[in-house]
Amino acid sequence: MNIVFDDGLRLDDEYREALAPLLPVGNAPLRLDSSTAKTDGTPSSDEAFVFITNLPVDVLKYHSLFFENHKDAPQWFFVLLNKNDHGITVLRNAARKHNLKNPVLLHARNVESFAVAINDIVNTKQITKGKALLFSKHKRA
């Protein structure tokens, strides 16, 4: 799973502790750079994206470029860290505009709601690109 922080997002220690169940051991989240619309590492396009933002204004051009470059990801989770929930509507519209697959939008007003949002992501059944499991009652299916 790709965890990406928006440019300018700073998390306190309490938020980082709440994020720990989502992070693989020893890995740090990627950071989106507003000047290039790229992350500071290489995300895997076959895995889901968790985009954590406070979205102070609106979906900006670098956000749109980032979404467009990774629209083939099988699943998107958006976590909005803001007291105002207006950004959820803006993110939903961006997900539709860029045809992002299986978007899940979560709003976190404080540390407690952020921990609940992370727990929801951890407990969500992950969609994996390019895999299928077929069952048949016939032996020669």
Coordinates of C-alpha atoms in Angstrom, one line a residue:
M1 CA 0.0 0.0 0.0
N2 CA 1.3 3.5 -0.9
I3 CA 0.9 6.0 1.8
V4 CA 1.4 9.6 0.4
F5 CA 1.4 12.8 2.4
D6 CA 0.4 16.0 0.7
D7 CA 3.0 18.7 0.4
G8 CA 3.1 20.9 3.5
L9 CA 1.4 18.4 5.7
R10 CA 3.0 18.1 9.1
L11 CA 1.9 15.4 11.6
D12 CA 2.4 15.5 15.3
D13 CA 3.7 12.5 17.2
E14 CA 0.2 11.5 18.2
Y15 CA -0.9 11.3 14.6
R16 CA 2.2 9.4 13.6
E17 CA 1.5 6.8 16.3
A18 CA -2.1 6.4 15.0
L19 CA -0.7 5.9 11.5
A20 CA 1.7 3.1 12.6
P21 CA -0.7 0.1 11.9
L22 CA -0.8 1.2 8.3
L23 CA 2.9 1.5 7.7
P24 CA 5.0 -1.5 6.9
V25 CA 7.9 -2.0 9.3
G26 CA 10.8 0.3 8.6
N27 CA 9.0 2.3 5.8
A28 CA 8.2 5.9 5.8
P29 CA 5.3 7.5 4.0
L30 CA 6.0 9.2 0.6
R31 CA 5.7 12.9 0.3
L32 CA 4.1 14.6 -2.7
D33 CA 6.1 17.6 -4.0
S34 CA 4.0 20.5 -5.2
S35 CA 6.6 21.7 -7.7
T36 CA 6.9 18.4 -9.6
A37 CA 3.6 16.6 -8.8
K38 CA 5.8 13.5 -8.0
T39 CA 6.6 11.7 -4.8
D40 CA 10.0 11.5 -3.1
G41 CA 10.0 7.7 -3.8
T42 CA 8.6 5.3 -6.3
P43 CA 5.0 4.2 -5.5
S44 CA 3.7 0.9 -6.8
S45 CA 0.9 1.3 -9.3
D46 CA -0.4 -2.2 -8.5
E47 CA -1.2 -1.3 -4.9
A48 CA -3.8 1.0 -3.3
F49 CA -3.0 4.6 -2.5
V50 CA -3.7 6.3 0.9
F51 CA -3.5 10.1 0.3
I52 CA -3.4 12.1 3.5
T53 CA -4.0 15.8 3.2
N54 CA -5.4 18.9 5.0
L55 CA -6.5 20.5 1.7
P56 CA -6.4 24.1 2.9
V57 CA -7.8 25.5 -0.3
D58 CA -8.9 23.2 -3.1
V59 CA -7.5 20.4 -5.4
L60 CA -4.7 22.2 -7.1
K61 CA -2.9 21.5 -10.3
Y62 CA -0.2 19.3 -8.7
H63 CA -2.9 17.2 -7.1
S64 CA -4.6 16.7 -10.4
L65 CA -1.4 15.7 -12.1
F66 CA -0.6 13.2 -9.3
F67 CA -4.1 11.7 -9.6
E68 CA -3.9 11.5 -13.3
N69 CA -0.4 9.8 -13.2
H70 CA -1.7 7.1 -10.8
K71 CA -5.3 6.7 -12.0
D72 CA -4.6 3.0 -12.7
A73 CA -4.2 2.1 -9.0
P74 CA -6.8 -0.4 -8.0
Q75 CA -8.0 1.5 -4.9
W76 CA -7.8 5.0 -3.4
F77 CA -8.2 6.1 0.2
F78 CA -8.4 9.9 1.0
V79 CA -8.0 11.0 4.6
L80 CA -8.9 14.7 5.1
L81 CA -7.3 16.2 8.2
N82 CA -9.3 19.3 8.7
K83 CA -12.0 20.6 11.0
N84 CA -14.1 21.6 8.0
D85 CA -15.5 18.7 5.9
H86 CA -15.9 20.7 2.7
G87 CA -12.7 19.1 1.3
I88 CA -14.5 15.7 1.2
T89 CA -16.8 17.1 -1.5
V90 CA -13.8 18.5 -3.4
L91 CA -11.9 15.2 -3.2
R92 CA -14.9 13.2 -4.3
N93 CA -15.3 15.5 -7.3
A94 CA -11.6 15.1 -8.1
A95 CA -11.9 11.3 -7.8
R96 CA -14.7 11.3 -10.3
K97 CA -13.0 13.7 -12.7
H98 CA -9.8 11.6 -12.8
N99 CA -11.7 8.3 -12.8
L100 CA -10.0 7.0 -9.7
K101 CA -11.0 3.4 -8.9
N102 CA -12.8 2.5 -5.7
P103 CA -12.3 5.8 -3.8
V104 CA -13.0 5.8 0.0
L105 CA -13.1 9.3 1.6
L106 CA -12.5 9.6 5.3
H107 CA -12.7 12.8 7.4
A108 CA -10.5 13.2 10.5
R109 CA -11.2 16.2 12.7
N110 CA -8.8 15.2 15.5
V111 CA -6.4 12.4 16.6
E112 CA -9.2 10.1 17.7
S113 CA -11.1 10.3 14.4
F114 CA -7.8 9.9 12.5
A115 CA -7.1 6.7 14.4
V116 CA -10.6 5.4 13.6
A117 CA -10.0 6.3 9.9
I118 CA -6.7 4.5 9.8
N119 CA -8.3 1.5 11.5
D120 CA -11.1 1.5 8.8
I121 CA -8.4 1.4 6.1
V122 CA -6.5 -1.4 7.8
N123 CA -9.7 -3.4 8.1
T124 CA -10.9 -2.8 4.6
K125 CA -10.6 -5.6 2.1
Q126 CA -7.8 -4.6 -0.3
I127 CA -8.4 -4.7 -4.0
T128 CA -5.4 -6.1 -5.9
K129 CA -4.8 -5.3 -9.5
G130 CA -4.7 -8.2 -12.0
K131 CA -5.7 -11.0 -9.7
A132 CA -8.8 -13.2 -9.9
L133 CA -10.0 -16.3 -8.1
L134 CA -12.5 -18.5 -9.9
F135 CA -14.6 -21.2 -8.2
S136 CA -16.6 -23.9 -10.0
K137 CA -18.6 -26.9 -8.9
H138 CA -17.4 -28.8 -12.0
K139 CA -14.0 -30.5 -11.9
R140 CA -13.1 -29.6 -15.5
A141 CA -14.1 -26.0 -15.4

